[in-house]
Coordinates of C-alpha atoms in Angstrom, one line a residue:
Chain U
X1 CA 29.9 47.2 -52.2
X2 CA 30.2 44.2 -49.7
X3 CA 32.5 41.5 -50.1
X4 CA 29.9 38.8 -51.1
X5 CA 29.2 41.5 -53.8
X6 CA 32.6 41.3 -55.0
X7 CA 32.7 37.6 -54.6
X8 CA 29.9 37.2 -56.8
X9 CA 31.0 39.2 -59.4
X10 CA 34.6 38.0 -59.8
X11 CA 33.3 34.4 -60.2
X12 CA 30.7 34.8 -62.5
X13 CA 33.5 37.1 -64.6
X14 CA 35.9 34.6 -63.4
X15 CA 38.1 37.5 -63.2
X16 CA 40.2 39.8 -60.4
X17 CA 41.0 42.0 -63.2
X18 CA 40.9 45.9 -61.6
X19 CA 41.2 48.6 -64.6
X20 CA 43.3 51.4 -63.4
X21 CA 42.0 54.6 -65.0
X22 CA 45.0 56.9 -65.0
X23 CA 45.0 58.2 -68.4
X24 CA 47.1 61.8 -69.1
X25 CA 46.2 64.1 -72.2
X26 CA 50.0 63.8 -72.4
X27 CA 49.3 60.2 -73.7
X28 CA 45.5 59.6 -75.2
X29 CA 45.2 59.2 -78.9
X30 CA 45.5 63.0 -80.2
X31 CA 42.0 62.6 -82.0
X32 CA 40.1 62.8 -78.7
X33 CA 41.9 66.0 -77.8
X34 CA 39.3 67.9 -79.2
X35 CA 36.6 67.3 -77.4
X36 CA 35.3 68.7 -74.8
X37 CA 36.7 66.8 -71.7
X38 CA 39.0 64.1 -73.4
X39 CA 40.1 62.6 -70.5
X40 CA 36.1 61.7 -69.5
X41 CA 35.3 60.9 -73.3
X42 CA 38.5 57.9 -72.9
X43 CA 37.7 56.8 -69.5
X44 CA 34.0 56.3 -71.0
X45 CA 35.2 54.2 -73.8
X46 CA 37.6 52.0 -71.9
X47 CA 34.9 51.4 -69.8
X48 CA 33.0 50.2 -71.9
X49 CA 35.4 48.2 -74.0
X50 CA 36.7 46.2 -70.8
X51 CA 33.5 46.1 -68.5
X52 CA 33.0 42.7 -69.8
X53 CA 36.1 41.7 -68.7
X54 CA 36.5 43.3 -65.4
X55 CA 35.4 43.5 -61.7
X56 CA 37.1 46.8 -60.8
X57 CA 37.9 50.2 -61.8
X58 CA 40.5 52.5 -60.1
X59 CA 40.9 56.4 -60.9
X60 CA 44.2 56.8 -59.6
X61 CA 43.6 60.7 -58.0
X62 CA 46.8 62.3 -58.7
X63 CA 46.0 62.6 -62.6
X64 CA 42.9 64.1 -61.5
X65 CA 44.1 66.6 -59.4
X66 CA 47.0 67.3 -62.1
X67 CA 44.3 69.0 -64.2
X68 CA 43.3 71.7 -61.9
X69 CA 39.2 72.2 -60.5
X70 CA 38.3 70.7 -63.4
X71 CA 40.0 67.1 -63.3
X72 CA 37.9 66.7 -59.5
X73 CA 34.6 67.1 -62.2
X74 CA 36.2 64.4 -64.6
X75 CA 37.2 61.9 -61.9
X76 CA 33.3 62.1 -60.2
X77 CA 31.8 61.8 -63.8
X78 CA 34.1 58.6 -64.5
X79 CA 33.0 57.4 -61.1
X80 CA 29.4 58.0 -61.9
X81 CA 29.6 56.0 -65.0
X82 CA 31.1 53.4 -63.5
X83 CA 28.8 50.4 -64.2
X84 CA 27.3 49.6 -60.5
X85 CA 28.3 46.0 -60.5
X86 CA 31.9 46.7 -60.8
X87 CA 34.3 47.5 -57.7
X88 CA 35.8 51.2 -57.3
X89 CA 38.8 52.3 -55.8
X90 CA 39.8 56.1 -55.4
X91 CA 43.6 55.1 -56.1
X92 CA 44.6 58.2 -53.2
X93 CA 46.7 56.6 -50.8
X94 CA 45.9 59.4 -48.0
X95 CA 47.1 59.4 -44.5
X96 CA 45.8 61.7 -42.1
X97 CA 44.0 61.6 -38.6
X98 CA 41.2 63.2 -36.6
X99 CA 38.9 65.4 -38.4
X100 CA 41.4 65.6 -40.9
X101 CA 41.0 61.8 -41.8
X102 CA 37.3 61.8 -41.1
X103 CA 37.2 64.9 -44.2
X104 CA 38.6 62.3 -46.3
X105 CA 36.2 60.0 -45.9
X106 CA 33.6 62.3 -46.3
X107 CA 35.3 63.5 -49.3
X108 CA 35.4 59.8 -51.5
X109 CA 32.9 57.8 -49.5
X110 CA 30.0 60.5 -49.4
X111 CA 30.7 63.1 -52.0
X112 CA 32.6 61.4 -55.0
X113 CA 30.5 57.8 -53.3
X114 CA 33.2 55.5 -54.0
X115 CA 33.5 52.2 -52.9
X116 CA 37.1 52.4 -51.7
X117 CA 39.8 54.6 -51.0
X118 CA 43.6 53.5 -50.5
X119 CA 45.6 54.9 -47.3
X120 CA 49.2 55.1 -46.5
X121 CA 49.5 53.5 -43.2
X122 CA 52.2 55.8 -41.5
X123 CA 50.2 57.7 -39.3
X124 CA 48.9 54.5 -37.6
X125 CA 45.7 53.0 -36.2
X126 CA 43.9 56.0 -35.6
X127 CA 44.4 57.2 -39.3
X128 CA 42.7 54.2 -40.9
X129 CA 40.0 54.0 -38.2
X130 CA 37.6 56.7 -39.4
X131 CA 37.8 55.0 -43.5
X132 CA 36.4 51.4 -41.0
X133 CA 33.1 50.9 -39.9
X134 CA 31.0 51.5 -43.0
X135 CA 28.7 48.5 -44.4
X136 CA 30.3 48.5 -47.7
X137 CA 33.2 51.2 -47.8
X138 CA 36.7 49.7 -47.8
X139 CA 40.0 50.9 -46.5
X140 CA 42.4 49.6 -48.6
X141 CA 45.8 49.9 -46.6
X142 CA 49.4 50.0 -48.6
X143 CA 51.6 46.6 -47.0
X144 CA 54.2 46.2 -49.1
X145 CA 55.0 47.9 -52.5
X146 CA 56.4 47.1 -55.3
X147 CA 58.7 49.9 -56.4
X148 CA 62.8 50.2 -55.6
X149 CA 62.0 52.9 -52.5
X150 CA 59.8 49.6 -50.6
X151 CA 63.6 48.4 -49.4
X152 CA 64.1 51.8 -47.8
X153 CA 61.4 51.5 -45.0
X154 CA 59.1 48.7 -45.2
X155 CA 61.5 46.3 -46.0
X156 CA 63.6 47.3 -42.6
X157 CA 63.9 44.9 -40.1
X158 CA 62.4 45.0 -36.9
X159 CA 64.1 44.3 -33.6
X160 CA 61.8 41.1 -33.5
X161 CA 63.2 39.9 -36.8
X162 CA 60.1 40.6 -38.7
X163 CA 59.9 43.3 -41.2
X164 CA 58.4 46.7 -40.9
X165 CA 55.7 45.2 -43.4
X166 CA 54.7 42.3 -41.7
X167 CA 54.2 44.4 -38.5
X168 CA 52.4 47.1 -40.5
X169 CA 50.3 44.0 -42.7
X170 CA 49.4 42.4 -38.7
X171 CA 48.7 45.3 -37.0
X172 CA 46.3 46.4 -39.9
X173 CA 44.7 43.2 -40.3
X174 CA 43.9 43.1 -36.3
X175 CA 42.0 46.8 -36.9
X176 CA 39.8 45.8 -39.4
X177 CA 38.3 42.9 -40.7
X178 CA 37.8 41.0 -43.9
X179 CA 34.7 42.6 -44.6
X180 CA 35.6 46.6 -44.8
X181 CA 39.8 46.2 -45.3
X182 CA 41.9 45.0 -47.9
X183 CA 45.9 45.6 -48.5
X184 CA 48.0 46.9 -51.8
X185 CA 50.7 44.4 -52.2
X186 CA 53.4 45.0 -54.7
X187 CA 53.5 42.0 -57.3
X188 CA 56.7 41.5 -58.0
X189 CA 57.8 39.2 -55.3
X190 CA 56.3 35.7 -54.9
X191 CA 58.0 35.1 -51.8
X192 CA 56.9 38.6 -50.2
X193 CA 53.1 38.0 -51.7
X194 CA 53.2 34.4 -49.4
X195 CA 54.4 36.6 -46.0
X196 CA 51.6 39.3 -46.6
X197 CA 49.5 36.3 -47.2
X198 CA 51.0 34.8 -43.6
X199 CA 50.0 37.9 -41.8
X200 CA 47.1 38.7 -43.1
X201 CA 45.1 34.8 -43.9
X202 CA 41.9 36.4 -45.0
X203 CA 41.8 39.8 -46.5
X204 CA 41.9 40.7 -50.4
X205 CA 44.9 42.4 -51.8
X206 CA 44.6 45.1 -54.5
X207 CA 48.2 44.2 -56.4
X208 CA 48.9 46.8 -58.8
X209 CA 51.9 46.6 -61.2
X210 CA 51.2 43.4 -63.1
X211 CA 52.2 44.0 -66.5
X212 CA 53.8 47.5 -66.8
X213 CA 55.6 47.1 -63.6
X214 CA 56.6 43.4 -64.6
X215 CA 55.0 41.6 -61.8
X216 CA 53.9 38.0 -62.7
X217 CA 49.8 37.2 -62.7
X218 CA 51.3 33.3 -61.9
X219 CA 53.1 34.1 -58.5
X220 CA 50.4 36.4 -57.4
X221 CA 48.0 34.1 -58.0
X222 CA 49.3 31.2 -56.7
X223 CA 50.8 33.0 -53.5
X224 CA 48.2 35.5 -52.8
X225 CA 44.7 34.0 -54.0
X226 CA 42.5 32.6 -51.7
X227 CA 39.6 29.7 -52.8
X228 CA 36.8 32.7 -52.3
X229 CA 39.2 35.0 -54.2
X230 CA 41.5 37.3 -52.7
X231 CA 43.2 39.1 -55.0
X232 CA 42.1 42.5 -57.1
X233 CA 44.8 42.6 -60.0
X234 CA 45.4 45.7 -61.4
X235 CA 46.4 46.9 -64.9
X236 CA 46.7 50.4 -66.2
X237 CA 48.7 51.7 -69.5
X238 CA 48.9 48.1 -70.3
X239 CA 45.1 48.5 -71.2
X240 CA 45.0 52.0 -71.5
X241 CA 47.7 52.5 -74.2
X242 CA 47.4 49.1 -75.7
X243 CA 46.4 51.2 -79.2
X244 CA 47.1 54.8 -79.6
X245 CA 44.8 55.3 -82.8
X246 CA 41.0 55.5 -83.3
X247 CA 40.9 51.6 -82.6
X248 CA 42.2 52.2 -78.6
X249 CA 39.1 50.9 -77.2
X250 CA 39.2 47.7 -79.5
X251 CA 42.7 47.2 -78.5
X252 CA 42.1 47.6 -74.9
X253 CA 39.3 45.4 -74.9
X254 CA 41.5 42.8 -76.5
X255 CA 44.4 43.6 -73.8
X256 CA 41.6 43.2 -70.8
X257 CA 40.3 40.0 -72.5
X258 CA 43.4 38.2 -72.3
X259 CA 43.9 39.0 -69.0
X260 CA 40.9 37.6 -67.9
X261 CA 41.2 34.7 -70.0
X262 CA 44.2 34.0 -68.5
X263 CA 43.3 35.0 -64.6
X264 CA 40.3 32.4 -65.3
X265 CA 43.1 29.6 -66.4
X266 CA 44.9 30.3 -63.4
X267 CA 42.2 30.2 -61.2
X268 CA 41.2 26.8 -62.5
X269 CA 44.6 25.3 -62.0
X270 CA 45.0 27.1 -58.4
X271 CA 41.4 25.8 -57.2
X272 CA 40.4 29.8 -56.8
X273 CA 36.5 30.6 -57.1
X274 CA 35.5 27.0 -58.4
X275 CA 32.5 25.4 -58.3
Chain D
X1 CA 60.2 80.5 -52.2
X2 CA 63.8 79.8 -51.1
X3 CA 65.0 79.1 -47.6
X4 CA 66.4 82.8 -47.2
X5 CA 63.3 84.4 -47.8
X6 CA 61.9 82.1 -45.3
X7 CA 64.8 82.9 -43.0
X8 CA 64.5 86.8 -43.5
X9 CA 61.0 87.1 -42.8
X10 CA 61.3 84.9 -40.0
X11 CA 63.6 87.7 -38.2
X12 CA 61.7 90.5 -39.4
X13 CA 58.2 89.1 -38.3
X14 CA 59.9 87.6 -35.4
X15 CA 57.6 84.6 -35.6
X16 CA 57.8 81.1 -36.6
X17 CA 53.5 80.7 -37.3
X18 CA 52.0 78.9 -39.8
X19 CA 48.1 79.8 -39.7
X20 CA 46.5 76.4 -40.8
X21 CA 43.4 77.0 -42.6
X22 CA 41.8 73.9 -41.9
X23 CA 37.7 75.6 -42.1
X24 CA 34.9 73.6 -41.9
X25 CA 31.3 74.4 -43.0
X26 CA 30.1 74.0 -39.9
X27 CA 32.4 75.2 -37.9
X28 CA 32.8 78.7 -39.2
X29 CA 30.5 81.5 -38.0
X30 CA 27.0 81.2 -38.9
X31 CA 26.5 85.0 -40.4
X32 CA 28.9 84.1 -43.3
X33 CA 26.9 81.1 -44.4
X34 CA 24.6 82.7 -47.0
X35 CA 28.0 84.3 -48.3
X36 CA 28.6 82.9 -52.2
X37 CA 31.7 80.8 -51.2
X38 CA 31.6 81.1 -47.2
X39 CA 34.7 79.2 -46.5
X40 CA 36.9 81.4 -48.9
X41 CA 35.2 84.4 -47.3
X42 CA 36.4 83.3 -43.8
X43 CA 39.9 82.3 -45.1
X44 CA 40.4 85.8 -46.7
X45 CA 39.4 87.7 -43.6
X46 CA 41.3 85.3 -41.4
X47 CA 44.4 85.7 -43.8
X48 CA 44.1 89.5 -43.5
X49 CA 44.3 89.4 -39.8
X50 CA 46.8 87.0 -39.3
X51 CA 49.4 88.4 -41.8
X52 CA 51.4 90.4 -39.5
X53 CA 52.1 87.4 -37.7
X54 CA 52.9 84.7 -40.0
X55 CA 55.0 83.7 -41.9
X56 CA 53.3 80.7 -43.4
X57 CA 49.5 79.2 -44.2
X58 CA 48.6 75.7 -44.4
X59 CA 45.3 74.8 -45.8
X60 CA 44.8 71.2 -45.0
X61 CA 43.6 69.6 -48.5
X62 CA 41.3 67.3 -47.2
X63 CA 38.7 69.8 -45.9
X64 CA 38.6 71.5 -49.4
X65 CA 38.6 67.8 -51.3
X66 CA 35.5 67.3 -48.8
X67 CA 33.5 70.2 -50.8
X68 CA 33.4 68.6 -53.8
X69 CA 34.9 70.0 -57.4
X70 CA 33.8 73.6 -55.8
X71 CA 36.0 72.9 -52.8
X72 CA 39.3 72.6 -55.2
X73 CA 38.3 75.8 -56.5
X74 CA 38.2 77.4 -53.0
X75 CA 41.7 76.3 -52.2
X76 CA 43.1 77.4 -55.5
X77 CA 41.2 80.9 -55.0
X78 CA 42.3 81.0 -51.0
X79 CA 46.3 80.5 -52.1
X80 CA 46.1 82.9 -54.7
X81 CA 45.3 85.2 -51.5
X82 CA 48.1 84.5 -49.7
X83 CA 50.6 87.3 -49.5
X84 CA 53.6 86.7 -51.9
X85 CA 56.2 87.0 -49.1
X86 CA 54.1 84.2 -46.7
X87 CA 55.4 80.6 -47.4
X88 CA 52.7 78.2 -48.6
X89 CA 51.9 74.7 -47.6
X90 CA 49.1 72.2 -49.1
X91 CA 49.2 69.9 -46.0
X92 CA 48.4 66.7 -48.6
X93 CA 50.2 63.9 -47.6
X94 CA 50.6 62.6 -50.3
X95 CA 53.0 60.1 -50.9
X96 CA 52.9 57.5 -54.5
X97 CA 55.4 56.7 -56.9
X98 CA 56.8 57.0 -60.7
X99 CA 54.2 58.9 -62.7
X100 CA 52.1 59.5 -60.3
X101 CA 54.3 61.4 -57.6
X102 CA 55.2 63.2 -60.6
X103 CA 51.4 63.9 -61.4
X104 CA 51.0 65.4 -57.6
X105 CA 53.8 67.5 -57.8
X106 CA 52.3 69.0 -61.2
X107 CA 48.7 69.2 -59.3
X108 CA 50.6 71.2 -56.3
X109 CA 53.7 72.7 -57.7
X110 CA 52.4 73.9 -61.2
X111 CA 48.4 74.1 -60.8
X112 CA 48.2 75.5 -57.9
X113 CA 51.5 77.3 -57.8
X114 CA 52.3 76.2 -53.9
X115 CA 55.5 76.2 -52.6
X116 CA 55.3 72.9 -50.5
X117 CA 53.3 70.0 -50.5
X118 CA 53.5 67.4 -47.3
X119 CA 54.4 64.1 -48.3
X120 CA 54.1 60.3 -46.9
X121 CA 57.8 58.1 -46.5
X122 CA 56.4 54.9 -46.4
X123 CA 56.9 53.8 -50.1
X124 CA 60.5 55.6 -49.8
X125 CA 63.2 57.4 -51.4
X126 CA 61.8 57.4 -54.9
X127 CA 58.4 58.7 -53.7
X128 CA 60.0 61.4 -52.2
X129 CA 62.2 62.2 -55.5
X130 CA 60.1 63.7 -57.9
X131 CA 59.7 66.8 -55.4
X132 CA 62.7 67.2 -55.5
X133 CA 64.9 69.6 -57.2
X134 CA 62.9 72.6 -57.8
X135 CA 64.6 75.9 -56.4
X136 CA 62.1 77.3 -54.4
X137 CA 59.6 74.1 -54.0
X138 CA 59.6 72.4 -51.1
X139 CA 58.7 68.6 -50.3
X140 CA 57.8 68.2 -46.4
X141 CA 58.5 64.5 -45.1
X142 CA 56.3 63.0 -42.2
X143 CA 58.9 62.5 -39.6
X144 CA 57.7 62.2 -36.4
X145 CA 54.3 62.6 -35.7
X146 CA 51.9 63.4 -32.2
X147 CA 49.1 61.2 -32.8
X148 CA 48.5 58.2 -30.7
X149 CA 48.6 55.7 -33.6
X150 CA 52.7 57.5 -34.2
X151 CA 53.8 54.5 -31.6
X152 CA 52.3 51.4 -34.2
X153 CA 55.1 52.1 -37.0
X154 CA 57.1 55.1 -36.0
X155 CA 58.0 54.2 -33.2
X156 CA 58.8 50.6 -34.0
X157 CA 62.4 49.5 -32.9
X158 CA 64.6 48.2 -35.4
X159 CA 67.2 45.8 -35.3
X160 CA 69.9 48.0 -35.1
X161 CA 68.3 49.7 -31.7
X162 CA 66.9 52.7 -33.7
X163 CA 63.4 53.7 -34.3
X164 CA 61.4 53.7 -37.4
X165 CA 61.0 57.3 -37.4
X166 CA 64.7 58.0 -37.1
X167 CA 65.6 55.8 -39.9
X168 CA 63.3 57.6 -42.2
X169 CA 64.7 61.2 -40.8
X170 CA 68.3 59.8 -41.6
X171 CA 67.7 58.6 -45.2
X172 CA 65.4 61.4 -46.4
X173 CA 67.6 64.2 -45.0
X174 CA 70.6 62.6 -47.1
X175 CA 68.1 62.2 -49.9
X176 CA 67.1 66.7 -49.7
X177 CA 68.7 69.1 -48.7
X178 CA 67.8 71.9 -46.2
X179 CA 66.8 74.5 -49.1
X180 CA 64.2 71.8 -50.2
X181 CA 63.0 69.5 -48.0
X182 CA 61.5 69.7 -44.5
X183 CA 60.1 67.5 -42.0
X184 CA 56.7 67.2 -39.8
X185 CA 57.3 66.7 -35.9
X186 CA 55.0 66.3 -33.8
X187 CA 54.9 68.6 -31.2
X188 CA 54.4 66.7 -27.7
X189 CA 57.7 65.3 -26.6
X190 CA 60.2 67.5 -26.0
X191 CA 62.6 64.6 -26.2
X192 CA 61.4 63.0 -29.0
X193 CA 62.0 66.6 -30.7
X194 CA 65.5 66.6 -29.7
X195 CA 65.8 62.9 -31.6
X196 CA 64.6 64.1 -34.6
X197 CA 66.7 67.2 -34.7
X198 CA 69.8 64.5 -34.1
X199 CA 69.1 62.7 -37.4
X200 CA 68.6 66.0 -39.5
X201 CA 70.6 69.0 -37.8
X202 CA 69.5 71.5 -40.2
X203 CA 66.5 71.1 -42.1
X204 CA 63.4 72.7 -41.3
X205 CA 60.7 71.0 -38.8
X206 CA 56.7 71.7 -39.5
X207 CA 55.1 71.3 -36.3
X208 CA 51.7 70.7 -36.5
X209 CA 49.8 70.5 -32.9
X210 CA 50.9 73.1 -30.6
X211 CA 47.6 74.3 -29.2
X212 CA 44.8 72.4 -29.7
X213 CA 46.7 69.2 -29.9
X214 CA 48.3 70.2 -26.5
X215 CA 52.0 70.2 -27.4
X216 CA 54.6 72.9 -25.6
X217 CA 56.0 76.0 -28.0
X218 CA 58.6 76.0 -25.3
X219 CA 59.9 72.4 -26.3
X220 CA 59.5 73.2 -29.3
X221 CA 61.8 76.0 -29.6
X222 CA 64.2 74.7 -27.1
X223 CA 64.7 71.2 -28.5
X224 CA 63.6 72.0 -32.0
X225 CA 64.7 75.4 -33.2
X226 CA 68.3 76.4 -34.9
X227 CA 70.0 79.9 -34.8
X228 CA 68.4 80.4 -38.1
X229 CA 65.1 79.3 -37.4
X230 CA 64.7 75.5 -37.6
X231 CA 60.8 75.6 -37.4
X232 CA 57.4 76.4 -38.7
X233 CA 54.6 75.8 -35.8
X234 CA 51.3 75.6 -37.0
X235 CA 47.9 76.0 -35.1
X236 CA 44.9 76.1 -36.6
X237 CA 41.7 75.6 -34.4
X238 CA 43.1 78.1 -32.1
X239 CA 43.1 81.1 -34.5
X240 CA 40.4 79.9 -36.5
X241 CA 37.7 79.4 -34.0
X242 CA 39.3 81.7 -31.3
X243 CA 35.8 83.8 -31.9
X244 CA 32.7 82.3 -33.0
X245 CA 30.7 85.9 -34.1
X246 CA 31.0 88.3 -36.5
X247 CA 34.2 89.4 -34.5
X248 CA 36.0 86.0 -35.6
X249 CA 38.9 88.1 -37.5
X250 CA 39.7 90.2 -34.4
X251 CA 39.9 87.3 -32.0
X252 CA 42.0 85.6 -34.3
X253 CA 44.3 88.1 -35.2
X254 CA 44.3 88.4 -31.1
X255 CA 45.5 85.1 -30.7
X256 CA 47.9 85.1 -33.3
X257 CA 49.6 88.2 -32.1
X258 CA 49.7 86.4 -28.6
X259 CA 51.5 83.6 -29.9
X260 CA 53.9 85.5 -32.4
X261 CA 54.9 87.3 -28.9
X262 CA 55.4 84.5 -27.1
X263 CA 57.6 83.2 -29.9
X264 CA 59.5 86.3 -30.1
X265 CA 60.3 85.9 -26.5
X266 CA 61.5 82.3 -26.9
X267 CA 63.3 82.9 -30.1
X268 CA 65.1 85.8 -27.6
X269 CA 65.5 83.2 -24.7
X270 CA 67.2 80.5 -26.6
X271 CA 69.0 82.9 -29.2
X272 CA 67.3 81.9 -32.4
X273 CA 67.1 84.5 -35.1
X274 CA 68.9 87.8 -33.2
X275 CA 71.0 89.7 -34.5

């Protein structure tokens, strides 16, 4: 999906809101757990319920591959049903490079055709380069995080007096542009949302962790949008688990609504995706 | 498997080799491609003529991710084929946080039954955590790593006068212990080699890249290795593809017996497993 794509949809939604479809059998209401694939029967639903309401979806892959063979079928047939105008993200963050990077690609942008795929940037350039260069596919490039471990290396200060992140964030942005790379940027931070902004002017940011994780939609919307956009907001078991009966979907679609009811609020008052 | 069993066959086999099985469709030899499953085919008759000589297999995920659901399958059926006293690695890279390390380590500790998974530092200590613990499981840090792109982060200099990659080797060997966690170093600088083993005397170093990557077993022995071992060194391309007709096994199991010698004669030379 191109950026003007994405654009499009997020204003006429007036929305950023990014569904993150990481549902366990562990935690989905027990009256699905007879069917046949309850995992694919709740991803459907929530889909559904909050497509209104949102631009993105993103399978994160780990609760996929947590199932065995079986949870790779699950995650393509939630990707498939997907509705077409909505953004996806394989939630991965892979790191690899050579032929080993270029199978990735293969695997999410050619055989599981999804629009995105996020990438741990440890490795360096050349193991983001082969995700770049495809009309359409995004590599979506972790800055900064949001969890406690983010102080142990990213937050690390560089001889320069920058921090590892900022270097990482520059670098990155330098590699690829606007148009085919974006950056996850932990949410809990305002301050550390306006640096990745500083480094990196132009390119969206996938933030996950608003709600569950405690981040605040305000800060990352006032630091980290942009007027054309600029920011993917993501919220998992906050939609996911917002009921835990036969009413989930309801409940989530409520959940998803408010959200975007309130991203559209915020986008008014910051002067985002107006007019 | 626990660090002794590594140890032990280590001495007996006289090798440090990890055989990655890193098979591509079109890479492997052209009569096994009306086979039912080709690349498991070529894994098992590659694993049968390696054996003698290794004492570990990595199948690089991405290549079986890049098959589709099928491929998953393939790389379940291809561990299950390992022998029982041969360490196992799922050369992931994973690297994510809370739930969903805790997902990935259920995918590769529990589902597929592997003993180690490699992992990404770059979101940190708690990342890195939920591999942890679990006699006989094994996480497997990127440390230092031989790619070109290794000098945009890893080699980043830090206020203190440090590198990245040294700080991440200090923290995550205080974080796991040498009977669970292990670090990737690239093999192409015998000096750099001899940094890494500073910050983490006495865990275990997976070398990926000696070979087709063009990095010296030598150094890697003489700067990397401990009396009790100290390393894994994997190549891949250069057993794999050592033959490219229907005598593929017997060239491979050629050029792993070549290298098992040379590392026999190099653990001798710098007194690593005798006695």
């Amino acid at each position: 999906m191109k950026k003007s794509d994405i654009v499009a949809q997020m204003r006429r939604k007036q929305s950023c809101l990014c569904v993150g479809l990481d549902a366990s059998l562990e935690k989905i209401p027990s009256h699905l757990k007879t069917e046949k694939d309850p995992i694919l029967i709740f991803n459907k639903r929530i889909i559904d319920a909050t497509e209104p309401y949102a631009v993105a979806y993103k399978p994160n892959v780990a609760f996929y591959e947590a199932l065995g063979p079986k949870g790779w079928e699950t995650l393509a047939e939630t990707l498939a049903y997907i509705p077409k105008d909505c953004f996806t993200i394989a939630d991965a963050k892979r790191g690899d490079i050579g032929n080993t990077a270029e199978a990735y690609a293969k695997a999410f942008f050619d055989v599981l055709d999804v629009d995105s795929v996020t990438l741990a940037p440890y490795m360096g350039a050349d193991s983001i380069q082969p995700f770049l260069g495809r009309l359409g596919k995004w590599a979506i490039v972790l800055g900064l995080t949001s969890n406690a471990g983010s102080a142990d290396f990213q937050m690390l200060t560089l001889a320069d007096g920058s921090y590892v992140f900022e270097s990482v964030v520059r670098q990155m942005a330098r590699l690829g542009s606007p148009e085919e790379l974006m950056f996850v940027v932990g949410a809990t931070r305002g301050e550390s949302i306006a640096r990745v902004r500083a480094a990196a002017p132009e390119h969206f940011f996938l933030v996950p962790g608003v709600g569950a994780q405690g981040g605040s939609l305000e800060d990352v919307i006032r630091y980290g949008a942009t007027a054309e956009g600029g920011v993917l907001v993501n919220s998992s078991r906050g939609i996911l688990y917002a009921g835990s009966g036969t009413d989930f979907a309801q409940r989530a679609e409520t959940e998803a609504k408010r959200l975007q009811e309130e991203m559209a609020r915020l986008f008014a008052l910051h002067g985002v995706l107006q007019g």
